[in-house]
Amino acid sequence: MNATQIQNALVLCMILGFAATEIISRRYKNTVHATANDTKLELFMFLSLLAISQPLAMLVTAKLGAWLAPEYKDILADWPWWGMAGILILCDDLTQYWWHRLSHSPLLWPLHRAHHSAQYMSIRITFRNNFFYYLMMPGLWLAGVLIYLGVGGLVYALYVVVKLTVIVGAHCAWRWDEPLYKIPALRPVMWVVERTISTPATHWAHHAITQKDGVGHYKGNFGNLLFIWDIIFGSAHITQKYPAQVGLKDDQLFGQEHWYHQMFYPLFQSKREYSALKFGGKIYAEDE
């Protein structure tokens, strides 16, 4: 098996594993109440990321590299694995932290709103976003550049597996960190873990419908693989608790946005009276 095949096999096993925990624990049946609108958005976004956004970024960066800088092809191929991992973390995960954080600004919120409109947490919402959110994500294009420069093979494959495992696990309906918090001997370990990587407790807080309960923190906890970026840049909120509700208050008040408005804004714009998914619209503020 080559590196890509190993990566795909491990990712598939990981997804099936988390899916099994959601079903066996009955968390999926008891907490995931998705509509047909939710399913269409999540399915089409997942397929578009696999079939369009990611391949396009890899293809374009490879073509531009061969045209503009052919002498730099595979120039980093002899780097040690830790050097490759380090530059991936900086160019992919750190930039994704800032892209995610900027996506909570009024200008970019419509491209990320879909991820927060789910009124449940599950592995199925991991890639739920606007089509252009991923197409414009700097880390995706920088990863393509790094692959052209030689940061690939098994190092890149395992980086992808580790990152996706953390991200999918942070969205999982079964909260893997919850039983670990209850074991006194693991308290020092969990103190380190929750400050290093994204966990269900910290990421569920980011999806909370309110911040008024002291648990929710949708204005922070932006980390994807590494939560340490939130620690460094002052956006962390750690409680070891989980919000009572996730989703968006405006959807509760005015009804769900249609999946194609969420996925393809600004090409398609909402007809809802109060909406961020139309020109001149704005983010619904919690205190309104």
PDB file of C-alpha atoms in Angstrom:
ATOM      1  CA  MET A   1       0.000   0.000   0.000  1.00  0.00           C
ATOM      2  CA  ASN A   2       1.216   3.506  -0.770  1.00  0.00           C
ATOM      3  CA  ALA A   3       0.917   6.454   1.618  1.00  0.00           C
ATOM      4  CA  THR A   4      -2.409   7.640   0.200  1.00  0.00           C
ATOM      5  CA  GLN A   5      -3.961   4.199   0.486  1.00  0.00           C
ATOM      6  CA  ILE A   6      -2.734   3.887   4.080  1.00  0.00           C
ATOM      7  CA  GLN A   7      -4.170   7.328   4.870  1.00  0.00           C
ATOM      8  CA  ASN A   8      -7.556   6.516   3.346  1.00  0.00           C
ATOM      9  CA  ALA A   9      -7.766   3.145   5.089  1.00  0.00           C
ATOM     10  CA  LEU A  10      -6.940   4.650   8.489  1.00  0.00           C
ATOM     11  CA  VAL A  11      -9.369   7.544   8.027  1.00  0.00           C
ATOM     12  CA  LEU A  12     -12.147   5.151   7.041  1.00  0.00           C
ATOM     13  CA  CYS A  13     -11.485   2.968  10.086  1.00  0.00           C
ATOM     14  CA  MET A  14     -11.452   6.043  12.327  1.00  0.00           C
ATOM     15  CA  ILE A  15     -14.767   7.338  10.976  1.00  0.00           C
ATOM     16  CA  LEU A  16     -16.398   3.922  11.308  1.00  0.00           C
ATOM     17  CA  GLY A  17     -15.063   3.682  14.853  1.00  0.00           C
ATOM     18  CA  PHE A  18     -16.560   6.997  15.940  1.00  0.00           C
ATOM     19  CA  ALA A  19     -19.793   6.194  14.120  1.00  0.00           C
ATOM     20  CA  ALA A  20     -19.989   2.921  16.036  1.00  0.00           C
ATOM     21  CA  THR A  21     -19.524   4.723  19.362  1.00  0.00           C
ATOM     22  CA  GLU A  22     -22.342   7.147  18.503  1.00  0.00           C
ATOM     23  CA  ILE A  23     -24.677   4.252  17.742  1.00  0.00           C
ATOM     24  CA  ILE A  24     -23.656   1.850  20.525  1.00  0.00           C
ATOM     25  CA  SER A  25     -23.811   4.590  23.180  1.00  0.00           C
ATOM     26  CA  ARG A  26     -27.251   5.581  21.798  1.00  0.00           C
ATOM     27  CA  ARG A  27     -26.046   9.170  21.694  1.00  0.00           C
ATOM     28  CA  TYR A  28     -26.904   9.353  17.992  1.00  0.00           C
ATOM     29  CA  LYS A  29     -30.462   8.119  18.480  1.00  0.00           C
ATOM     30  CA  ASN A  30     -31.085  10.289  21.531  1.00  0.00           C
ATOM     31  CA  THR A  31     -29.442  13.566  20.504  1.00  0.00           C
ATOM     32  CA  VAL A  32     -29.105  13.793  16.709  1.00  0.00           C
ATOM     33  CA  HIS A  33     -32.437  14.988  15.350  1.00  0.00           C
ATOM     34  CA  ALA A  34     -31.463  15.974  11.817  1.00  0.00           C
ATOM     35  CA  THR A  35     -33.885  17.160   9.159  1.00  0.00           C
ATOM     36  CA  ALA A  36     -33.737  16.364   5.436  1.00  0.00           C
ATOM     37  CA  ASN A  37     -32.375  19.893   5.020  1.00  0.00           C
ATOM     38  CA  ASP A  38     -29.480  19.064   7.379  1.00  0.00           C
ATOM     39  CA  THR A  39     -28.737  15.805   5.573  1.00  0.00           C
ATOM     40  CA  LYS A  40     -28.566  17.442   2.147  1.00  0.00           C
ATOM     41  CA  LEU A  41     -26.206  20.153   3.389  1.00  0.00           C
ATOM     42  CA  GLU A  42     -23.885  17.713   5.146  1.00  0.00           C
ATOM     43  CA  LEU A  43     -23.828  15.166   2.335  1.00  0.00           C
ATOM     44  CA  PHE A  44     -23.277  17.637  -0.506  1.00  0.00           C
ATOM     45  CA  MET A  45     -20.606  19.537   1.434  1.00  0.00           C
ATOM     46  CA  PHE A  46     -18.708  16.329   2.221  1.00  0.00           C
ATOM     47  CA  LEU A  47     -18.826  15.250  -1.428  1.00  0.00           C
ATOM     48  CA  SER A  48     -17.831  18.687  -2.720  1.00  0.00           C
ATOM     49  CA  LEU A  49     -14.824  18.815  -0.392  1.00  0.00           C
ATOM     50  CA  LEU A  50     -13.625  15.391  -1.539  1.00  0.00           C
ATOM     51  CA  ALA A  51     -14.427  15.812  -5.226  1.00  0.00           C
ATOM     52  CA  ILE A  52     -13.820  19.513  -5.857  1.00  0.00           C
ATOM     53  CA  SER A  53     -12.180  21.718  -3.212  1.00  0.00           C
ATOM     54  CA  GLN A  54      -9.316  19.514  -2.075  1.00  0.00           C
ATOM     55  CA  PRO A  55      -8.395  18.055  -5.514  1.00  0.00           C
ATOM     56  CA  LEU A  56      -8.622  21.526  -7.070  1.00  0.00           C
ATOM     57  CA  ALA A  57      -6.238  23.022  -4.501  1.00  0.00           C
ATOM     58  CA  MET A  58      -3.733  20.191  -5.027  1.00  0.00           C
ATOM     59  CA  LEU A  59      -3.985  20.371  -8.823  1.00  0.00           C
ATOM     60  CA  VAL A  60      -3.687  24.152  -9.083  1.00  0.00           C
ATOM     61  CA  THR A  61      -0.745  24.410  -6.669  1.00  0.00           C
ATOM     62  CA  ALA A  62       1.062  21.601  -8.502  1.00  0.00           C
ATOM     63  CA  LYS A  63       0.494  23.256 -11.900  1.00  0.00           C
ATOM     64  CA  LEU A  64       1.504  26.706 -10.648  1.00  0.00           C
ATOM     65  CA  GLY A  65       4.580  25.239  -8.971  1.00  0.00           C
ATOM     66  CA  ALA A  66       5.685  23.463 -12.141  1.00  0.00           C
ATOM     67  CA  TRP A  67       5.148  26.685 -14.104  1.00  0.00           C
ATOM     68  CA  LEU A  68       6.579  29.289 -11.728  1.00  0.00           C
ATOM     69  CA  ALA A  69       9.106  27.363  -9.623  1.00  0.00           C
ATOM     70  CA  PRO A  70      10.068  24.046 -11.205  1.00  0.00           C
ATOM     71  CA  GLU A  71      13.446  24.142  -9.450  1.00  0.00           C
ATOM     72  CA  TYR A  72      11.738  23.893  -6.047  1.00  0.00           C
ATOM     73  CA  LYS A  73       9.917  20.648  -6.795  1.00  0.00           C
ATOM     74  CA  ASP A  74      10.547  18.214  -3.862  1.00  0.00           C
ATOM     75  CA  ILE A  75      13.120  20.563  -2.354  1.00  0.00           C
ATOM     76  CA  LEU A  76      11.936  19.628   1.158  1.00  0.00           C
ATOM     77  CA  ALA A  77      11.780  15.879   0.494  1.00  0.00           C
ATOM     78  CA  ASP A  78      14.932  15.200   2.529  1.00  0.00           C
ATOM     79  CA  TRP A  79      13.707  16.986   5.651  1.00  0.00           C
ATOM     80  CA  PRO A  80      13.326  14.839   8.791  1.00  0.00           C
ATOM     81  CA  TRP A  81       9.784  13.785   9.687  1.00  0.00           C
ATOM     82  CA  TRP A  82       9.611  16.193  12.636  1.00  0.00           C
ATOM     83  CA  GLY A  83      10.567  19.106  10.392  1.00  0.00           C
ATOM     84  CA  MET A  84       7.820  18.193   7.931  1.00  0.00           C
ATOM     85  CA  ALA A  85       5.306  17.773  10.753  1.00  0.00           C
ATOM     86  CA  GLY A  86       6.297  21.143  12.206  1.00  0.00           C
ATOM     87  CA  ILE A  87       5.856  23.049   8.964  1.00  0.00           C
ATOM     88  CA  LEU A  88       2.501  21.301   8.373  1.00  0.00           C
ATOM     89  CA  ILE A  89       1.298  22.371  11.804  1.00  0.00           C
ATOM     90  CA  LEU A  90       2.288  25.977  11.136  1.00  0.00           C
ATOM     91  CA  CYS A  91       1.073  26.245   7.540  1.00  0.00           C
ATOM     92  CA  ASP A  92      -2.047  24.122   7.922  1.00  0.00           C
ATOM     93  CA  ASP A  93      -3.283  24.069  11.511  1.00  0.00           C
ATOM     94  CA  LEU A  94      -2.186  27.538  12.640  1.00  0.00           C
ATOM     95  CA  THR A  95      -3.576  29.184   9.514  1.00  0.00           C
ATOM     96  CA  GLN A  96      -6.803  27.231   9.961  1.00  0.00           C
ATOM     97  CA  TYR A  97      -7.101  28.581  13.500  1.00  0.00           C
ATOM     98  CA  TRP A  98      -6.918  32.137  12.166  1.00  0.00           C
ATOM     99  CA  TRP A  99      -9.201  31.381   9.203  1.00  0.00           C
ATOM    100  CA  HIS A 100     -11.724  29.907  11.633  1.00  0.00           C
ATOM    101  CA  ARG A 101     -11.395  32.890  13.967  1.00  0.00           C
ATOM    102  CA  LEU A 102     -11.806  35.382  11.124  1.00  0.00           C
ATOM    103  CA  SER A 103     -14.833  33.422   9.933  1.00  0.00           C
ATOM    104  CA  HIS A 104     -16.642  34.548  13.058  1.00  0.00           C
ATOM    105  CA  SER A 105     -16.349  38.166  11.889  1.00  0.00           C
ATOM    106  CA  PRO A 106     -19.354  39.823  10.179  1.00  0.00           C
ATOM    107  CA  LEU A 107     -17.677  39.689   6.753  1.00  0.00           C
ATOM    108  CA  LEU A 108     -16.872  35.963   6.693  1.00  0.00           C
ATOM    109  CA  TRP A 109     -19.559  34.607   9.028  1.00  0.00           C
ATOM    110  CA  PRO A 110     -21.917  33.662   6.137  1.00  0.00           C
ATOM    111  CA  LEU A 111     -19.232  31.240   4.880  1.00  0.00           C
ATOM    112  CA  HIS A 112     -19.026  29.475   8.249  1.00  0.00           C
ATOM    113  CA  ARG A 113     -22.541  29.864   9.599  1.00  0.00           C
ATOM    114  CA  ALA A 114     -23.640  26.489   8.220  1.00  0.00           C
ATOM    115  CA  HIS A 115     -21.262  24.707  10.573  1.00  0.00           C
ATOM    116  CA  HIS A 116     -23.008  26.220  13.584  1.00  0.00           C
ATOM    117  CA  SER A 117     -26.570  25.854  12.342  1.00  0.00           C
ATOM    118  CA  ALA A 118     -26.712  22.167  13.271  1.00  0.00           C
ATOM    119  CA  GLN A 119     -28.768  21.747  16.452  1.00  0.00           C
ATOM    120  CA  TYR A 120     -26.812  18.631  17.403  1.00  0.00           C
ATOM    121  CA  MET A 121     -23.217  17.440  17.627  1.00  0.00           C
ATOM    122  CA  SER A 122     -22.112  14.444  15.586  1.00  0.00           C
ATOM    123  CA  ILE A 123     -19.318  13.327  13.298  1.00  0.00           C
ATOM    124  CA  ARG A 124     -21.708  14.099  10.444  1.00  0.00           C
ATOM    125  CA  ILE A 125     -21.312  17.870  10.939  1.00  0.00           C
ATOM    126  CA  THR A 126     -17.491  17.852  10.819  1.00  0.00           C
ATOM    127  CA  PHE A 127     -17.336  19.186   7.248  1.00  0.00           C
ATOM    128  CA  ARG A 128     -20.649  21.047   7.291  1.00  0.00           C
ATOM    129  CA  ASN A 129     -19.770  24.493   5.946  1.00  0.00           C
ATOM    130  CA  ASN A 130     -20.266  26.819   3.011  1.00  0.00           C
ATOM    131  CA  PHE A 131     -18.697  25.627  -0.274  1.00  0.00           C
ATOM    132  CA  PHE A 132     -16.505  28.718  -0.478  1.00  0.00           C
ATOM    133  CA  TYR A 133     -15.334  28.344   3.135  1.00  0.00           C
ATOM    134  CA  TYR A 134     -13.127  25.430   2.117  1.00  0.00           C
ATOM    135  CA  LEU A 135     -12.343  26.732  -1.353  1.00  0.00           C
ATOM    136  CA  MET A 136     -10.855  29.881   0.218  1.00  0.00           C
ATOM    137  CA  MET A 137      -9.200  28.197   3.226  1.00  0.00           C
ATOM    138  CA  PRO A 138      -5.500  29.199   3.199  1.00  0.00           C
ATOM    139  CA  GLY A 139      -4.355  25.976   4.868  1.00  0.00           C
ATOM    140  CA  LEU A 140      -5.773  23.847   2.061  1.00  0.00           C
ATOM    141  CA  TRP A 141      -3.768  25.740  -0.555  1.00  0.00           C
ATOM    142  CA  LEU A 142      -0.633  25.880   1.591  1.00  0.00           C
ATOM    143  CA  ALA A 143      -0.850  22.116   2.054  1.00  0.00           C
ATOM    144  CA  GLY A 144      -0.839  21.802  -1.730  1.00  0.00           C
ATOM    145  CA  VAL A 145       2.282  23.975  -1.887  1.00  0.00           C
ATOM    146  CA  LEU A 146       4.012  21.879   0.764  1.00  0.00           C
ATOM    147  CA  ILE A 147       3.197  18.672  -1.077  1.00  0.00           C
ATOM    148  CA  TYR A 148       4.718  20.179  -4.235  1.00  0.00           C
ATOM    149  CA  LEU A 149       7.804  21.085  -2.233  1.00  0.00           C
ATOM    150  CA  GLY A 150       8.161  17.487  -1.063  1.00  0.00           C
ATOM    151  CA  VAL A 151       6.331  17.397   2.275  1.00  0.00           C
ATOM    152  CA  GLY A 152       4.329  14.319   1.484  1.00  0.00           C
ATOM    153  CA  GLY A 153       4.431  10.586   1.683  1.00  0.00           C
ATOM    154  CA  LEU A 154       3.762   8.837   4.962  1.00  0.00           C
ATOM    155  CA  VAL A 155       4.441  11.979   7.042  1.00  0.00           C
ATOM    156  CA  TYR A 156       1.626  13.912   5.369  1.00  0.00           C
ATOM    157  CA  ALA A 157      -0.654  10.860   5.409  1.00  0.00           C
ATOM    158  CA  LEU A 158      -0.234  10.330   9.154  1.00  0.00           C
ATOM    159  CA  TYR A 159      -0.599  14.060   9.839  1.00  0.00           C
ATOM    160  CA  VAL A 160      -3.962  14.007   8.059  1.00  0.00           C
ATOM    161  CA  VAL A 161      -5.053  10.913  10.003  1.00  0.00           C
ATOM    162  CA  VAL A 162      -4.095  12.424  13.376  1.00  0.00           C
ATOM    163  CA  LYS A 163      -5.715  15.776  12.608  1.00  0.00           C
ATOM    164  CA  LEU A 164      -8.951  14.258  11.336  1.00  0.00           C
ATOM    165  CA  THR A 165      -9.120  11.924  14.330  1.00  0.00           C
ATOM    166  CA  VAL A 166      -8.953  14.892  16.705  1.00  0.00           C
ATOM    167  CA  ILE A 167     -11.441  16.992  14.721  1.00  0.00           C
ATOM    168  CA  VAL A 168     -13.966  14.202  14.171  1.00  0.00           C
ATOM    169  CA  GLY A 169     -13.614  13.189  17.814  1.00  0.00           C
ATOM    170  CA  ALA A 170     -14.292  16.752  18.955  1.00  0.00           C
ATOM    171  CA  HIS A 171     -17.610  16.762  17.057  1.00  0.00           C
ATOM    172  CA  CYS A 172     -18.622  13.223  17.987  1.00  0.00           C
ATOM    173  CA  ALA A 173     -21.998  12.773  19.695  1.00  0.00           C
ATOM    174  CA  TRP A 174     -20.238  10.383  22.084  1.00  0.00           C
ATOM    175  CA  ARG A 175     -18.027  12.606  24.247  1.00  0.00           C
ATOM    176  CA  TRP A 176     -14.842  10.580  24.687  1.00  0.00           C
ATOM    177  CA  ASP A 177     -13.377  12.944  27.301  1.00  0.00           C
ATOM    178  CA  GLU A 178     -16.408  12.870  29.607  1.00  0.00           C
ATOM    179  CA  PRO A 179     -15.622   9.573  31.412  1.00  0.00           C
ATOM    180  CA  LEU A 180     -11.932  10.496  31.658  1.00  0.00           C
ATOM    181  CA  TYR A 181     -12.727  13.652  33.646  1.00  0.00           C
ATOM    182  CA  LYS A 182     -14.334  11.451  36.302  1.00  0.00           C
ATOM    183  CA  ILE A 183     -11.134   9.491  37.014  1.00  0.00           C
ATOM    184  CA  PRO A 184      -9.112  11.370  39.689  1.00  0.00           C
ATOM    185  CA  ALA A 185      -5.807   9.782  38.641  1.00  0.00           C
ATOM    186  CA  LEU A 186      -6.222  11.200  35.119  1.00  0.00           C
ATOM    187  CA  ARG A 187      -6.807  14.800  36.148  1.00  0.00           C
ATOM    188  CA  PRO A 188      -3.191  15.901  35.488  1.00  0.00           C
ATOM    189  CA  VAL A 189      -3.230  14.095  32.134  1.00  0.00           C
ATOM    190  CA  MET A 190      -6.544  15.649  31.061  1.00  0.00           C
ATOM    191  CA  TRP A 191      -5.316  19.075  32.158  1.00  0.00           C
ATOM    192  CA  VAL A 192      -2.541  18.727  29.578  1.00  0.00           C
ATOM    193  CA  VAL A 193      -4.691  17.062  26.922  1.00  0.00           C
ATOM    194  CA  GLU A 194      -7.458  19.692  26.907  1.00  0.00           C
ATOM    195  CA  ARG A 195      -4.874  22.457  26.554  1.00  0.00           C
ATOM    196  CA  THR A 196      -3.069  20.692  23.713  1.00  0.00           C
ATOM    197  CA  ILE A 197      -5.753  19.345  21.357  1.00  0.00           C
ATOM    198  CA  SER A 198      -9.407  20.060  20.684  1.00  0.00           C
ATOM    199  CA  THR A 199     -11.692  17.934  22.851  1.00  0.00           C
ATOM    200  CA  PRO A 200     -15.473  17.512  22.911  1.00  0.00           C
ATOM    201  CA  ALA A 201     -15.769  19.735  26.005  1.00  0.00           C
ATOM    202  CA  THR A 202     -13.909  22.676  24.480  1.00  0.00           C
ATOM    203  CA  HIS A 203     -15.340  22.297  20.995  1.00  0.00           C
ATOM    204  CA  TRP A 204     -18.926  21.699  22.083  1.00  0.00           C
ATOM    205  CA  ALA A 205     -18.609  24.969  24.003  1.00  0.00           C
ATOM    206  CA  HIS A 206     -17.729  26.643  20.699  1.00  0.00           C
ATOM    207  CA  HIS A 207     -20.982  25.327  19.188  1.00  0.00           C
ATOM    208  CA  ALA A 208     -23.131  26.433  22.143  1.00  0.00           C
ATOM    209  CA  ILE A 209     -26.279  28.404  21.461  1.00  0.00           C
ATOM    210  CA  THR A 210     -25.513  30.787  24.340  1.00  0.00           C
ATOM    211  CA  GLN A 211     -22.566  32.092  26.336  1.00  0.00           C
ATOM    212  CA  LYS A 212     -24.674  33.241  29.275  1.00  0.00           C
ATOM    213  CA  ASP A 213     -24.401  29.923  31.122  1.00  0.00           C
ATOM    214  CA  GLY A 214     -20.642  30.196  31.620  1.00  0.00           C
ATOM    215  CA  VAL A 215     -20.083  27.014  29.583  1.00  0.00           C
ATOM    216  CA  GLY A 216     -20.698  28.125  26.004  1.00  0.00           C
ATOM    217  CA  HIS A 217     -17.959  30.057  24.240  1.00  0.00           C
ATOM    218  CA  TYR A 218     -18.792  30.568  20.571  1.00  0.00           C
ATOM    219  CA  LYS A 219     -16.493  33.623  20.502  1.00  0.00           C
ATOM    220  CA  GLY A 220     -13.459  31.419  21.163  1.00  0.00           C
ATOM    221  CA  ASN A 221     -12.164  27.833  21.208  1.00  0.00           C
ATOM    222  CA  PHE A 222     -11.296  28.064  17.517  1.00  0.00           C
ATOM    223  CA  GLY A 223      -8.571  25.376  17.449  1.00  0.00           C
ATOM    224  CA  ASN A 224      -8.878  22.460  15.065  1.00  0.00           C
ATOM    225  CA  LEU A 225      -6.081  19.983  15.738  1.00  0.00           C
ATOM    226  CA  LEU A 226      -4.265  22.006  18.378  1.00  0.00           C
ATOM    227  CA  PHE A 227      -6.166  23.835  21.097  1.00  0.00           C
ATOM    228  CA  ILE A 228      -2.907  25.384  22.246  1.00  0.00           C
ATOM    229  CA  TRP A 229      -3.447  28.156  19.683  1.00  0.00           C
ATOM    230  CA  ASP A 230      -6.431  29.300  21.764  1.00  0.00           C
ATOM    231  CA  ILE A 231      -4.236  29.297  24.862  1.00  0.00           C
ATOM    232  CA  ILE A 232      -1.532  31.335  23.106  1.00  0.00           C
ATOM    233  CA  PHE A 233      -3.866  33.853  21.455  1.00  0.00           C
ATOM    234  CA  GLY A 234      -6.255  34.315  24.371  1.00  0.00           C
ATOM    235  CA  SER A 235      -9.413  32.718  22.965  1.00  0.00           C
ATOM    236  CA  ALA A 236      -9.574  29.656  25.238  1.00  0.00           C
ATOM    237  CA  HIS A 237     -12.394  28.798  27.622  1.00  0.00           C
ATOM    238  CA  ILE A 238     -12.109  25.507  29.539  1.00  0.00           C
ATOM    239  CA  THR A 239     -14.809  24.267  31.908  1.00  0.00           C
ATOM    240  CA  GLN A 240     -14.826  20.464  31.445  1.00  0.00           C
ATOM    241  CA  LYS A 241     -18.591  20.868  30.975  1.00  0.00           C
ATOM    242  CA  TYR A 242     -20.874  20.678  27.960  1.00  0.00           C
ATOM    243  CA  PRO A 243     -23.511  23.195  26.816  1.00  0.00           C
ATOM    244  CA  ALA A 244     -27.154  22.265  27.233  1.00  0.00           C
ATOM    245  CA  GLN A 245     -27.909  23.288  23.644  1.00  0.00           C
ATOM    246  CA  VAL A 246     -25.939  23.840  20.446  1.00  0.00           C
ATOM    247  CA  GLY A 247     -26.960  25.637  17.262  1.00  0.00           C
ATOM    248  CA  LEU A 248     -28.073  29.163  16.425  1.00  0.00           C
ATOM    249  CA  LYS A 249     -30.714  31.210  18.207  1.00  0.00           C
ATOM    250  CA  ASP A 250     -31.959  32.853  15.023  1.00  0.00           C
ATOM    251  CA  ASP A 251     -32.767  29.426  13.531  1.00  0.00           C
ATOM    252  CA  GLN A 252     -34.792  28.642  16.645  1.00  0.00           C
ATOM    253  CA  LEU A 253     -36.713  31.905  16.258  1.00  0.00           C
ATOM    254  CA  PHE A 254     -37.131  32.149  12.494  1.00  0.00           C
ATOM    255  CA  GLY A 255     -36.653  28.598  11.178  1.00  0.00           C
ATOM    256  CA  GLN A 256     -33.802  26.830   9.367  1.00  0.00           C
ATOM    257  CA  GLU A 257     -32.113  28.372   6.374  1.00  0.00           C
ATOM    258  CA  HIS A 258     -32.403  26.236   3.228  1.00  0.00           C
ATOM    259  CA  TRP A 259     -29.393  24.012   2.605  1.00  0.00           C
ATOM    260  CA  TYR A 260     -28.498  25.609  -0.734  1.00  0.00           C
ATOM    261  CA  HIS A 261     -28.483  29.105   0.811  1.00  0.00           C
ATOM    262  CA  GLN A 262     -26.099  27.842   3.499  1.00  0.00           C
ATOM    263  CA  MET A 263     -23.879  25.973   1.063  1.00  0.00           C
ATOM    264  CA  PHE A 264     -23.755  28.360  -1.891  1.00  0.00           C
ATOM    265  CA  TYR A 265     -24.065  31.863  -0.419  1.00  0.00           C
ATOM    266  CA  PRO A 266     -23.478  34.415  -1.977  1.00  0.00           C
ATOM    267  CA  LEU A 267     -24.597  32.741  -5.233  1.00  0.00           C
ATOM    268  CA  PHE A 268     -27.928  31.958  -3.565  1.00  0.00           C
ATOM    269  CA  GLN A 269     -29.240  34.270  -0.889  1.00  0.00           C
ATOM    270  CA  SER A 270     -31.788  33.715   1.836  1.00  0.00           C
ATOM    271  CA  LYS A 271     -35.365  34.906   1.605  1.00  0.00           C
ATOM    272  CA  ARG A 272     -35.730  34.847   5.384  1.00  0.00           C
ATOM    273  CA  GLU A 273     -36.532  38.223   6.899  1.00  0.00           C
ATOM    274  CA  TYR A 274     -33.770  38.051   9.520  1.00  0.00           C
ATOM    275  CA  SER A 275     -30.723  36.428   7.950  1.00  0.00           C
ATOM    276  CA  ALA A 276     -26.963  36.771   7.612  1.00  0.00           C
ATOM    277  CA  LEU A 277     -27.161  34.893   4.300  1.00  0.00           C
ATOM    278  CA  LYS A 278     -28.123  37.863   2.173  1.00  0.00           C
ATOM    279  CA  PHE A 279     -26.509  41.145   1.242  1.00  0.00           C
ATOM    280  CA  GLY A 280     -27.178  43.636   3.987  1.00  0.00           C
ATOM    281  CA  GLY A 281     -27.927  40.896   6.505  1.00  0.00           C
ATOM    282  CA  LYS A 282     -26.132  40.617   9.822  1.00  0.00           C
ATOM    283  CA  ILE A 283     -25.167  38.179  12.555  1.00  0.00           C
ATOM    284  CA  TYR A 284     -27.938  37.649  15.069  1.00  0.00           C
ATOM    285  CA  ALA A 285     -26.732  38.940  18.430  1.00  0.00           C
ATOM    286  CA  GLU A 286     -27.581  36.950  21.550  1.00  0.00           C
ATOM    287  CA  ASP A 287     -28.774  40.002  23.469  1.00  0.00           C
ATOM    288  CA  GLU A 288     -31.283  41.135  20.810  1.00  0.00           C
TER     289      GLU A 288
END
